[in-house]
PDB file of N, CA and C in Angstrom:
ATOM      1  N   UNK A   1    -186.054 -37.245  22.140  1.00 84.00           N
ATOM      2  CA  UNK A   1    -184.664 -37.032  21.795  1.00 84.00           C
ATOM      3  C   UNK A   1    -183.772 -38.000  22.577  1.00 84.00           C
ATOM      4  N   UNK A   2    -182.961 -38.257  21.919  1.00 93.00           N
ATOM      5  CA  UNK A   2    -181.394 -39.394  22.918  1.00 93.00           C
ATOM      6  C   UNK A   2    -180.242 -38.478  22.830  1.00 93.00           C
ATOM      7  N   UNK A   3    -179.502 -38.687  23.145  1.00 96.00           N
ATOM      8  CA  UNK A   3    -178.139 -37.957  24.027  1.00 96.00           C
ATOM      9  C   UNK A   3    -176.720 -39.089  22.341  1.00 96.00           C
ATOM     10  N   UNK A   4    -176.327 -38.360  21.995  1.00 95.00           N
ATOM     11  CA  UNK A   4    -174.888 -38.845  21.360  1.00 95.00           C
ATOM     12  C   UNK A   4    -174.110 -38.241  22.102  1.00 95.00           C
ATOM     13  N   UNK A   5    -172.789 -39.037  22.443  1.00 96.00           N
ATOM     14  CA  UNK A   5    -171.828 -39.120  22.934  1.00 96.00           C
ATOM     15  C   UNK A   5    -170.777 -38.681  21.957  1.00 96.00           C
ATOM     16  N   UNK A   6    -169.950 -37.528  22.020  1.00 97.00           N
ATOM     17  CA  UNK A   6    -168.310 -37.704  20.642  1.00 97.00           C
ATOM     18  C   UNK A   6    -167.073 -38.157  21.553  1.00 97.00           C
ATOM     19  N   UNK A   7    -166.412 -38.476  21.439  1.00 97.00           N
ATOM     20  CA  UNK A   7    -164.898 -38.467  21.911  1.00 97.00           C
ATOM     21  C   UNK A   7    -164.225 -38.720  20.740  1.00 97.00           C
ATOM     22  N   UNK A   8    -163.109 -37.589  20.804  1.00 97.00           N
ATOM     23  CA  UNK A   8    -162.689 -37.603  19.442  1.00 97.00           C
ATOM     24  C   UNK A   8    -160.561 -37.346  20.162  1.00 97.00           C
ATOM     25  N   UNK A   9    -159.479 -37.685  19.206  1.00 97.00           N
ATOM     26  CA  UNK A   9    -158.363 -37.366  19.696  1.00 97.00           C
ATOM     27  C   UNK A   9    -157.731 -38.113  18.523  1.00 97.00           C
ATOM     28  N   UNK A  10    -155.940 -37.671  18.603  1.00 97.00           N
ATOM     29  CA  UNK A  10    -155.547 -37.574  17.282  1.00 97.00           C
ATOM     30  C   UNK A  10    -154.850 -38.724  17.618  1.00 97.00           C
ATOM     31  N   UNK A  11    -154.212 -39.603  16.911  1.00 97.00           N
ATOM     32  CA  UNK A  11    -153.353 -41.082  17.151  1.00 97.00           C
ATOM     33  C   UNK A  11    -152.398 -41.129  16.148  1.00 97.00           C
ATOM     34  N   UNK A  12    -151.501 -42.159  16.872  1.00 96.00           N
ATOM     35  CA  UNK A  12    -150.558 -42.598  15.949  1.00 96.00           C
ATOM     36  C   UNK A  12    -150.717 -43.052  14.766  1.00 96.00           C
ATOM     37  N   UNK A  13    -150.680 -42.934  13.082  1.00 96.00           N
ATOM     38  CA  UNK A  13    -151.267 -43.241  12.211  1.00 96.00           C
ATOM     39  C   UNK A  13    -150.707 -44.969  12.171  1.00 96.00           C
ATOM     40  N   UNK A  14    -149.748 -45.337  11.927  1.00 96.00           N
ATOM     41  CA  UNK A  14    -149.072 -46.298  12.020  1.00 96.00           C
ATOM     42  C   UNK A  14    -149.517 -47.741  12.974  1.00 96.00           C
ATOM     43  N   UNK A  15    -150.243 -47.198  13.723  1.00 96.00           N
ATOM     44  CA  UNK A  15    -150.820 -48.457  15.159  1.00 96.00           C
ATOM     45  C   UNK A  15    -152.187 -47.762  14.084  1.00 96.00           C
ATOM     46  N   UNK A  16    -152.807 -47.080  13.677  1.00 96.00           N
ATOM     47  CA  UNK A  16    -154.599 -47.121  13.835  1.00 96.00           C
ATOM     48  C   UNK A  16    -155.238 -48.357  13.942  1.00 96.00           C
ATOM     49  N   UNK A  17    -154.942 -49.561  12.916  1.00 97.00           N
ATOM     50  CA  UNK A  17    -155.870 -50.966  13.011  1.00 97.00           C
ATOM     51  C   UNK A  17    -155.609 -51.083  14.460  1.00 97.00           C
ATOM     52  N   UNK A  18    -154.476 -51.534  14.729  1.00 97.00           N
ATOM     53  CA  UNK A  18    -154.144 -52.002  16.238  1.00 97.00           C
ATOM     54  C   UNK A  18    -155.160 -51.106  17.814  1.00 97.00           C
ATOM     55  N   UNK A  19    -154.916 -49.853  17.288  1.00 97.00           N
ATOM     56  CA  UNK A  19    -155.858 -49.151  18.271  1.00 97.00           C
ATOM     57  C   UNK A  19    -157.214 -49.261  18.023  1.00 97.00           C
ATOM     58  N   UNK A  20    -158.357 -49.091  16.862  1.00 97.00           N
ATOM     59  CA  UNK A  20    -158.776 -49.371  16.358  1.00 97.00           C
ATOM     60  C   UNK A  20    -159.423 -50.627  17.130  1.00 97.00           C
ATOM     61  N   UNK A  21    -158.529 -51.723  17.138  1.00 97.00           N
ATOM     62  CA  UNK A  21    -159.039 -53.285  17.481  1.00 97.00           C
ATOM     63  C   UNK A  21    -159.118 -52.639  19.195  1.00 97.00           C
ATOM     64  N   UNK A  22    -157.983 -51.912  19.887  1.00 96.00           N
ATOM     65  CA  UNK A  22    -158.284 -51.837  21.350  1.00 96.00           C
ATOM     66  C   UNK A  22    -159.192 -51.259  21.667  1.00 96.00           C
ATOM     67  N   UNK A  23    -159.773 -50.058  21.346  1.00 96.00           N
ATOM     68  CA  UNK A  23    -161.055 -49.373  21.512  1.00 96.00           C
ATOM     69  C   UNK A  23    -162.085 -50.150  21.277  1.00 96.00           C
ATOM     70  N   UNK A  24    -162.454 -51.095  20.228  1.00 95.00           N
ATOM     71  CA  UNK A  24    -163.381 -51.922  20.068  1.00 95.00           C
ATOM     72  C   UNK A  24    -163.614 -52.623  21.259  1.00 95.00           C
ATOM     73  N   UNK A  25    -162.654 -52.980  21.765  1.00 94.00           N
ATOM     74  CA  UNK A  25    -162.432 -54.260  22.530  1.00 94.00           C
ATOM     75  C   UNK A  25    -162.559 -53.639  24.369  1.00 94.00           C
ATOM     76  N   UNK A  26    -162.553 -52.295  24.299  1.00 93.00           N
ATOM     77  CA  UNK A  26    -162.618 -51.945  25.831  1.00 93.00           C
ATOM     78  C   UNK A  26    -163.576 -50.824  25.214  1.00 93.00           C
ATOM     79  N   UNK A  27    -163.634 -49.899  24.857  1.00 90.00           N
ATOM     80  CA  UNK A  27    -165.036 -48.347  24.828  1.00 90.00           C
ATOM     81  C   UNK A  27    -165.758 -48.869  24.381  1.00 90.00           C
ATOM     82  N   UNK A  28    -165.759 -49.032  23.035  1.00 91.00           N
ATOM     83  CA  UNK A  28    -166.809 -49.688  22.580  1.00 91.00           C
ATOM     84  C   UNK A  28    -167.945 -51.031  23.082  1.00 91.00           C
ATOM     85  N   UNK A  29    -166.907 -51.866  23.949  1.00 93.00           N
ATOM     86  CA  UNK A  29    -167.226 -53.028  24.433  1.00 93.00           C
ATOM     87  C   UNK A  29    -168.265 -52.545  26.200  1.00 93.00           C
ATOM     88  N   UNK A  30    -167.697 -51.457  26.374  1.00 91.00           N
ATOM     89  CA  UNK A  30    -168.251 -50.955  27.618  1.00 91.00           C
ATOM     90  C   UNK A  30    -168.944 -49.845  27.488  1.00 91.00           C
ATOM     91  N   UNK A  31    -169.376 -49.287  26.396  1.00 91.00           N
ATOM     92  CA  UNK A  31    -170.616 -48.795  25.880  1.00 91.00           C
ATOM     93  C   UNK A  31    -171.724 -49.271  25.859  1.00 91.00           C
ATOM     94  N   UNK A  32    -171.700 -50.593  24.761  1.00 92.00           N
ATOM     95  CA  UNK A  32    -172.613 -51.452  24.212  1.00 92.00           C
ATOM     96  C   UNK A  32    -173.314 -52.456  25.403  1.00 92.00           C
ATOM     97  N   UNK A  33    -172.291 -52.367  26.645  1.00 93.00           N
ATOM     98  CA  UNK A  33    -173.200 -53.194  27.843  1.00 93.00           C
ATOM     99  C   UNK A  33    -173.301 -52.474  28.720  1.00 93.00           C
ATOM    100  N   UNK A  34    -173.343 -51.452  28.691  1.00 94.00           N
ATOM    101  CA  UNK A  34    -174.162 -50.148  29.946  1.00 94.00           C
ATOM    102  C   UNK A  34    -175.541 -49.951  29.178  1.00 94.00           C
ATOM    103  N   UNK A  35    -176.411 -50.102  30.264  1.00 95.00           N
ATOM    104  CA  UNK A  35    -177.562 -50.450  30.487  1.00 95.00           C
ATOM    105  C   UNK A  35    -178.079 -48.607  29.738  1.00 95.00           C
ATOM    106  N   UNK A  36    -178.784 -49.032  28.929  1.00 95.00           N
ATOM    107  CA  UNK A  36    -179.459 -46.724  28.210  1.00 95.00           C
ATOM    108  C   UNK A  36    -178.359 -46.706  27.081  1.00 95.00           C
ATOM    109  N   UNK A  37    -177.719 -48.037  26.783  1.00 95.00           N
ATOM    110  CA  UNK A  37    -176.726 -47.377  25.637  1.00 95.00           C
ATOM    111  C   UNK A  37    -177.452 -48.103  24.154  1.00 95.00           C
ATOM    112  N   UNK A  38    -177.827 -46.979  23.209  1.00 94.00           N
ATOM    113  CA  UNK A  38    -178.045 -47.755  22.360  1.00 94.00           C
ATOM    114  C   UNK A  38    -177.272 -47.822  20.808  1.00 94.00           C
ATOM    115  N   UNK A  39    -176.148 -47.984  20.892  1.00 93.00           N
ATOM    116  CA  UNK A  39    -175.243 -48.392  20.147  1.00 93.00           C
ATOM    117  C   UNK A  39    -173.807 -47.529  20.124  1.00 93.00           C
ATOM    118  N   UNK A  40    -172.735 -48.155  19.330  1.00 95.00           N
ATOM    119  CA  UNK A  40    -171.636 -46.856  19.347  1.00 95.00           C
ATOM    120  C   UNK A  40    -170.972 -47.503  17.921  1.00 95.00           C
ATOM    121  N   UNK A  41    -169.816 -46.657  17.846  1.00 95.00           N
ATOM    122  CA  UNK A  41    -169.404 -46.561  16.229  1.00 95.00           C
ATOM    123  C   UNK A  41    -167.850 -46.064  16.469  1.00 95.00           C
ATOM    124  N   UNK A  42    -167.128 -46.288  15.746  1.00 97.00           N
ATOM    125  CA  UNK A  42    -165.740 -45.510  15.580  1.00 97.00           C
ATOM    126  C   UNK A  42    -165.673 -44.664  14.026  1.00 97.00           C
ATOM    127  N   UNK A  43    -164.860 -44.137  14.110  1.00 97.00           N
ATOM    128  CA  UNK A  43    -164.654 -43.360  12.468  1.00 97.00           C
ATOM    129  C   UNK A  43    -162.938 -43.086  13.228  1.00 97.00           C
ATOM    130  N   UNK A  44    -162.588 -43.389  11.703  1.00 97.00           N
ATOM    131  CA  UNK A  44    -161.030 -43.002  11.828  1.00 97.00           C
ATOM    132  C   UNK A  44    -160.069 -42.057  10.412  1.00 97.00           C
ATOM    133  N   UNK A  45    -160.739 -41.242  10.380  1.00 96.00           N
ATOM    134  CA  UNK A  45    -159.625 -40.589   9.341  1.00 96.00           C
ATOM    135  C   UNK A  45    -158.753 -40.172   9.416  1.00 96.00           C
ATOM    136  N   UNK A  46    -157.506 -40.434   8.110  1.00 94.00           N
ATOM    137  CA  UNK A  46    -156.769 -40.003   8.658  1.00 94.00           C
ATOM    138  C   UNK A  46    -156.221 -38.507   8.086  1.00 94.00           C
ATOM    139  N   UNK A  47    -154.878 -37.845   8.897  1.00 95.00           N
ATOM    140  CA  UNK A  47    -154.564 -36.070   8.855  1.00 95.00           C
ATOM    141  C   UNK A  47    -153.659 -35.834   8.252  1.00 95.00           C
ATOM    142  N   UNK A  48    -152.584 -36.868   7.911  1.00 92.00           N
ATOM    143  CA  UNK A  48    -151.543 -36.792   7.061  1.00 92.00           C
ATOM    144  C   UNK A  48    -150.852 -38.012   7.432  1.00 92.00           C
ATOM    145  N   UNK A  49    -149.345 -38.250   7.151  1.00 92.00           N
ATOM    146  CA  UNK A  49    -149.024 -39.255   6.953  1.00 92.00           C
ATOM    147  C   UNK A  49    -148.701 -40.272   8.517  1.00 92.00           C
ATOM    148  N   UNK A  50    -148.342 -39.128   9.662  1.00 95.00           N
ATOM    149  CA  UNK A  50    -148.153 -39.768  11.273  1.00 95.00           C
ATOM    150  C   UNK A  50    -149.140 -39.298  11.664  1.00 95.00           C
ATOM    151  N   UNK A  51    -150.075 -39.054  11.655  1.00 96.00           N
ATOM    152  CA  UNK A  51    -151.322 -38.831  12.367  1.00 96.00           C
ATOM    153  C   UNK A  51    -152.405 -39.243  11.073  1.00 96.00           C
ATOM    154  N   UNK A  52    -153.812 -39.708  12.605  1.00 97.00           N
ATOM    155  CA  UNK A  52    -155.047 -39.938  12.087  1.00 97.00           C
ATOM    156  C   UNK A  52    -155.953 -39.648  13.251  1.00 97.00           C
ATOM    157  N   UNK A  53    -156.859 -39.448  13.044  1.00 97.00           N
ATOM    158  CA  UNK A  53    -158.003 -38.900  13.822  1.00 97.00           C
ATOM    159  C   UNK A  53    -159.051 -40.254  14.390  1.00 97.00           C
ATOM    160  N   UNK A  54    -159.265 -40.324  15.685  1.00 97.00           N
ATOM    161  CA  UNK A  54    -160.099 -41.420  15.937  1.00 97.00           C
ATOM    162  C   UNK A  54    -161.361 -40.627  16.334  1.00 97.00           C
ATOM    163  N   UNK A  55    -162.639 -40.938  16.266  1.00 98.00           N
ATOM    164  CA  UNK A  55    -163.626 -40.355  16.911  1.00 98.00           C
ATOM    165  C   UNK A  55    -164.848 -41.698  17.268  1.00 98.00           C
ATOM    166  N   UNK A  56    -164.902 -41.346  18.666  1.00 96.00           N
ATOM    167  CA  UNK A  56    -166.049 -42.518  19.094  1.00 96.00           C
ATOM    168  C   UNK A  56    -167.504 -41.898  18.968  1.00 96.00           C
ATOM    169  N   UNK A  57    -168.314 -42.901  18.747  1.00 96.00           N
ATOM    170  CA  UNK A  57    -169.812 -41.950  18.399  1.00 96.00           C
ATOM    171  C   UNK A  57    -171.197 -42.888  19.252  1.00 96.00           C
ATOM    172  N   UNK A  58    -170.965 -42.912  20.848  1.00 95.00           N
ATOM    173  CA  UNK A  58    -172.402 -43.797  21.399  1.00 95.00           C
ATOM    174  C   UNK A  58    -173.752 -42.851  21.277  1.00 95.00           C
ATOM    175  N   UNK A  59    -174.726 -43.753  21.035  1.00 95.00           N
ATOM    176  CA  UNK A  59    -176.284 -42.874  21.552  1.00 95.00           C
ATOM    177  C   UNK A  59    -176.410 -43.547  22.954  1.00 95.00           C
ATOM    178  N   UNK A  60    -177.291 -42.685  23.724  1.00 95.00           N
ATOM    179  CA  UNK A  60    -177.461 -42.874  25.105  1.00 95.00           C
ATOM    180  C   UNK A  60    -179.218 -42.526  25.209  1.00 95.00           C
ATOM    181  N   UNK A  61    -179.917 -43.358  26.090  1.00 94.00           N
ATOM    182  CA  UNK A  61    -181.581 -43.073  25.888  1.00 94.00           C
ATOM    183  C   UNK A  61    -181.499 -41.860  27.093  1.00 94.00           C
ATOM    184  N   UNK A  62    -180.656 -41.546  27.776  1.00 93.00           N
ATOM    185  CA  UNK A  62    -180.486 -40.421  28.875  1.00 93.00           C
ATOM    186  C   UNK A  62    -180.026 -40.399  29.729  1.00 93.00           C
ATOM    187  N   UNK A  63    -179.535 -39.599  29.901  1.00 93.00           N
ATOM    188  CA  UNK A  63    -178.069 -38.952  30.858  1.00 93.00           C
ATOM    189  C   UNK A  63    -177.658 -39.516  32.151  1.00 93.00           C
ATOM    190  N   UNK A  64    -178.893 -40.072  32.690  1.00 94.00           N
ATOM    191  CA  UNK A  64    -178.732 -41.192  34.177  1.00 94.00           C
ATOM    192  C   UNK A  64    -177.725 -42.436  33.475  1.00 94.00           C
ATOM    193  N   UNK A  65    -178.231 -42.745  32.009  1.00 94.00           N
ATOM    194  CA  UNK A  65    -177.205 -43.788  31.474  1.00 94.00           C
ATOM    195  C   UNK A  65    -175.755 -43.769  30.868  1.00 94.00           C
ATOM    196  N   UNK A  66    -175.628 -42.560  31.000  1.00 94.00           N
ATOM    197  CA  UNK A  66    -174.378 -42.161  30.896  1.00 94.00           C
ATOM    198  C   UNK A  66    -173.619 -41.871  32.279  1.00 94.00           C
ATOM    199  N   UNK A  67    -174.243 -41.453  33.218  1.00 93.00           N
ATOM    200  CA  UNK A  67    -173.691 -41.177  34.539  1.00 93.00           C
ATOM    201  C   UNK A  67    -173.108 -42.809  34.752  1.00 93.00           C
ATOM    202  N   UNK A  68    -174.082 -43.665  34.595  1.00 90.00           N
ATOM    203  CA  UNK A  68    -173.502 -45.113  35.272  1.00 90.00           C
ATOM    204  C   UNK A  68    -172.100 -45.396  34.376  1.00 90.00           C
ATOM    205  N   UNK A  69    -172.361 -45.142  33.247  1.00 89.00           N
ATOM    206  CA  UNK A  69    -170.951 -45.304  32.606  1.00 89.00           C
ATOM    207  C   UNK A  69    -169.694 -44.807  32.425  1.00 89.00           C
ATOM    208  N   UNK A  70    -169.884 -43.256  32.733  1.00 91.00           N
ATOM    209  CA  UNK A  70    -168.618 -43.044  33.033  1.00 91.00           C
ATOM    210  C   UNK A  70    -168.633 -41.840  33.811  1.00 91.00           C
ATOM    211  N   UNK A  71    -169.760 -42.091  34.968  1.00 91.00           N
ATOM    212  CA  UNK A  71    -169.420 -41.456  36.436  1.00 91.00           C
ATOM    213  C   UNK A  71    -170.308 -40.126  36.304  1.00 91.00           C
ATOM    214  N   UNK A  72    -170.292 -39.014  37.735  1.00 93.00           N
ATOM    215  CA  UNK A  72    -170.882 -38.379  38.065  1.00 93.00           C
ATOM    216  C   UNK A  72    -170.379 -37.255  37.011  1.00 93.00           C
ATOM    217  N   UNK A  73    -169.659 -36.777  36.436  1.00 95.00           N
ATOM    218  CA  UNK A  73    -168.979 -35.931  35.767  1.00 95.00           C
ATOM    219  C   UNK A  73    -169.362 -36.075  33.973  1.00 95.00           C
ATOM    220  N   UNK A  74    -170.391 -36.869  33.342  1.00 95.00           N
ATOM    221  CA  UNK A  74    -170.658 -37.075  32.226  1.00 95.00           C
ATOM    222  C   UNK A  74    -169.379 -36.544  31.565  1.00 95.00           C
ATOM    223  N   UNK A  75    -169.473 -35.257  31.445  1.00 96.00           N
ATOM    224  CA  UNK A  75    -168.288 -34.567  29.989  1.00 96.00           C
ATOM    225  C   UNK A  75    -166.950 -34.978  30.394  1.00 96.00           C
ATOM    226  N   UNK A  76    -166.615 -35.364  31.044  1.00 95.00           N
ATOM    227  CA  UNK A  76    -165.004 -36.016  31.413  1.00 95.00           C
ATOM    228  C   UNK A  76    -164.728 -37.740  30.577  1.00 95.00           C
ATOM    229  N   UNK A  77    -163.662 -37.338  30.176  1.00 94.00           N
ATOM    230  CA  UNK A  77    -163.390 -38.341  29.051  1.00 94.00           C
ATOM    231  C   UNK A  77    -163.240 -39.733  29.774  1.00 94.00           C
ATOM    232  N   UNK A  78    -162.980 -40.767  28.995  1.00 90.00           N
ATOM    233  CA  UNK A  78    -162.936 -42.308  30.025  1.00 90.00           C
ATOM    234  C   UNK A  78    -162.040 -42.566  29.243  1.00 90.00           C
ATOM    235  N   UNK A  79    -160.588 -42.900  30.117  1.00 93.00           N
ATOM    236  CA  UNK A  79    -159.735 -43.674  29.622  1.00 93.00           C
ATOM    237  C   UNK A  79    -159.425 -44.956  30.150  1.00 93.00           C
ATOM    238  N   UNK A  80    -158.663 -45.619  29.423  1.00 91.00           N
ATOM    239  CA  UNK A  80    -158.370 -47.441  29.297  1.00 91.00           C
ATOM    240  C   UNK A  80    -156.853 -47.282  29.615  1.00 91.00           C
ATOM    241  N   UNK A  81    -156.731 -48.426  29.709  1.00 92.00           N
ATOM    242  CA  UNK A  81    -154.943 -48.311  30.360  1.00 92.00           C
ATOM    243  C   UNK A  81    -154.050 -48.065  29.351  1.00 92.00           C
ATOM    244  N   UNK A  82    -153.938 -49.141  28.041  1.00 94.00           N
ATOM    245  CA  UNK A  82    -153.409 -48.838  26.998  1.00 94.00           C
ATOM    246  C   UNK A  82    -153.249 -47.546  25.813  1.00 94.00           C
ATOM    247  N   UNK A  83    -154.264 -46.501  26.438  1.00 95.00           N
ATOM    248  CA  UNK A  83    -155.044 -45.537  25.719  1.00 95.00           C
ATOM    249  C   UNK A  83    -153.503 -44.718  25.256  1.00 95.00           C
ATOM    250  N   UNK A  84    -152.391 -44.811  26.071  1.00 94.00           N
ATOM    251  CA  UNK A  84    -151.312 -43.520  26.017  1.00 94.00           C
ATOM    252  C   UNK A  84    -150.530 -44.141  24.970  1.00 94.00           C
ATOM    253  N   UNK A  85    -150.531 -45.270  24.666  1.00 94.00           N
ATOM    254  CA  UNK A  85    -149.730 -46.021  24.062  1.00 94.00           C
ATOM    255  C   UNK A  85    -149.840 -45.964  22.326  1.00 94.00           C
ATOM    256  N   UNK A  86    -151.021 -45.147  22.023  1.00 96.00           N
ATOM    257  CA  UNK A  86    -151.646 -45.052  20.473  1.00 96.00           C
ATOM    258  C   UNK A  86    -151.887 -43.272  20.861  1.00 96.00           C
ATOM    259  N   UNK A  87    -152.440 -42.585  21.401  1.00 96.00           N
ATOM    260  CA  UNK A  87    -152.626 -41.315  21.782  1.00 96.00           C
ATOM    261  C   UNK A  87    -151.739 -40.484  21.728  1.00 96.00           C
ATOM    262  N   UNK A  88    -151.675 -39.035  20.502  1.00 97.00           N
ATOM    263  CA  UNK A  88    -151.075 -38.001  20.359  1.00 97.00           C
ATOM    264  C   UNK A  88    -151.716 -37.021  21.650  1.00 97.00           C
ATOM    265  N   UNK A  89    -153.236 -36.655  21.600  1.00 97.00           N
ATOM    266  CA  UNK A  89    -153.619 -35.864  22.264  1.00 97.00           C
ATOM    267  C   UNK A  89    -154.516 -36.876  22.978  1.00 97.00           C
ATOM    268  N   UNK A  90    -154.844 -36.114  23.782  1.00 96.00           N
ATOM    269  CA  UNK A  90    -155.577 -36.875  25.219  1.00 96.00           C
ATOM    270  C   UNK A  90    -156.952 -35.546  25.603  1.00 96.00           C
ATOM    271  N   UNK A  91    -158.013 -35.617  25.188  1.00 97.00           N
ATOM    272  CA  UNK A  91    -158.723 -34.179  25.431  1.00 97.00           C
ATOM    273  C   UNK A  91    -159.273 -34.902  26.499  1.00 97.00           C
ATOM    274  N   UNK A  92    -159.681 -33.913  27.502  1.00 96.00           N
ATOM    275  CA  UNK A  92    -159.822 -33.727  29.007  1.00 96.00           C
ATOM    276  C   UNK A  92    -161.752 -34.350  28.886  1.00 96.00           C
ATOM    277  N   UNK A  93    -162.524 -33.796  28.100  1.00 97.00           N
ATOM    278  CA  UNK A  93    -163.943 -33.812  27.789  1.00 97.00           C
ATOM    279  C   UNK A  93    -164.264 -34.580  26.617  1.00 97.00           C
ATOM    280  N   UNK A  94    -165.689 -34.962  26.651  1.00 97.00           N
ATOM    281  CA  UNK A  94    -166.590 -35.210  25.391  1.00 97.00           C
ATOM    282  C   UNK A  94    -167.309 -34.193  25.303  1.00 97.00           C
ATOM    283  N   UNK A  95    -168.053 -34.874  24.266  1.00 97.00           N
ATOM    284  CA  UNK A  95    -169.572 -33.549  23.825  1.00 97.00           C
ATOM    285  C   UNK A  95    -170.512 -34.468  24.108  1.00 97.00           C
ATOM    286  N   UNK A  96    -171.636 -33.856  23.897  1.00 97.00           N
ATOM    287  CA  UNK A  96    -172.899 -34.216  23.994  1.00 97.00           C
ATOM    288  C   UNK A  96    -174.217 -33.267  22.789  1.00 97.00           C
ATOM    289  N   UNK A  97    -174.973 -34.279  22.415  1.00 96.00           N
ATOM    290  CA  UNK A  97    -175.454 -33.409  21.682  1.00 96.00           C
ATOM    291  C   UNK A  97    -177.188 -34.472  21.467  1.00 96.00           C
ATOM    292  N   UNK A  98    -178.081 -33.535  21.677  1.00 93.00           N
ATOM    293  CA  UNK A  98    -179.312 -34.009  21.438  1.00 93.00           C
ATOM    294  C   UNK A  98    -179.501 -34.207  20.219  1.00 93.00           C
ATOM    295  N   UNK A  99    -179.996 -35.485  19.772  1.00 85.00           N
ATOM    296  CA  UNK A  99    -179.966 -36.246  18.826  1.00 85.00           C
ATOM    297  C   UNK A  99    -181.419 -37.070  18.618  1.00 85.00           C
ATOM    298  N   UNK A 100    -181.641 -37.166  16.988  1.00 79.00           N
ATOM    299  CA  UNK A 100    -183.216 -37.548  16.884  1.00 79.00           C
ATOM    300  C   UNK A 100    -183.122 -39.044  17.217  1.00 79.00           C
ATOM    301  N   UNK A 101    -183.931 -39.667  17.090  1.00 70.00           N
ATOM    302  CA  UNK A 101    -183.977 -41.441  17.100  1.00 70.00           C
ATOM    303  C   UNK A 101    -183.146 -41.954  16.361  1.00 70.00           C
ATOM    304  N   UNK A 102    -182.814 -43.026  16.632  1.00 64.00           N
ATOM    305  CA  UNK A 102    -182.240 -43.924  15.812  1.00 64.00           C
ATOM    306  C   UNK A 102    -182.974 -45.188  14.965  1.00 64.00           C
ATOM    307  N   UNK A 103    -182.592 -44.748  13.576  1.00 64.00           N
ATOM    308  CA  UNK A 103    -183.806 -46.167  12.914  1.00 64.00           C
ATOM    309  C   UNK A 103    -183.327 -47.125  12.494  1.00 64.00           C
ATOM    310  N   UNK A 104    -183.858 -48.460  12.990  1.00 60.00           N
ATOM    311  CA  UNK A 104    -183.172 -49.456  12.654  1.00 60.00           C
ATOM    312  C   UNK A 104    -183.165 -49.529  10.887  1.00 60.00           C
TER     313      UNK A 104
END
């Protein structure tokens, strides 16, 4: 089994590409080079017309590789500097959830 990662929170609908491009460019970007990470993903739907939903989605080969990435506290969320600037809600945690392989 591998470890998926969610972080999920609601955004400004209006910035999404723009946030969208920043998450790529810092979570995503610091996912994909922590060492046990084996891939990540965004999904963005949206909730109505000022809001849309972002959700990040990494696999992890196990939980030591998630500690290096965002610390002794795994379920505590990782934020970026710009993060408040697109962010309705800000949730405190992720999830975690045992997950089968991934096939190329």
């Amino acid at each position: 089994m591998i470890i998926l990662r969610e972080w999920r929170a609601e955004i400004r609908r209006r910035l999404k590409q723009e946030y969208v491009d920043y998450v790529s460019s810092t979570g995503l970007a610091a996912y994909r080079s922590a060492p046990g990470n084996l891939g990540a993903v965004i999904a963005v739907p949206d909730l109505h017309d000022e809001r849309a939903k972002i959700v990040t989605l990494s696999w992890w080969k196990v939980k030591k590789s998630i500690k290096a990435f965002a610390g002794e506290h795994i379920r505590r969320a990782k934020y970026f500097p710009e993060d408040d600037r697109y962010l309705l809600t800000r949730p405190g945690t992720v999830q975690h959830y045992e997950s089968t392989e991934l096939s190329p």
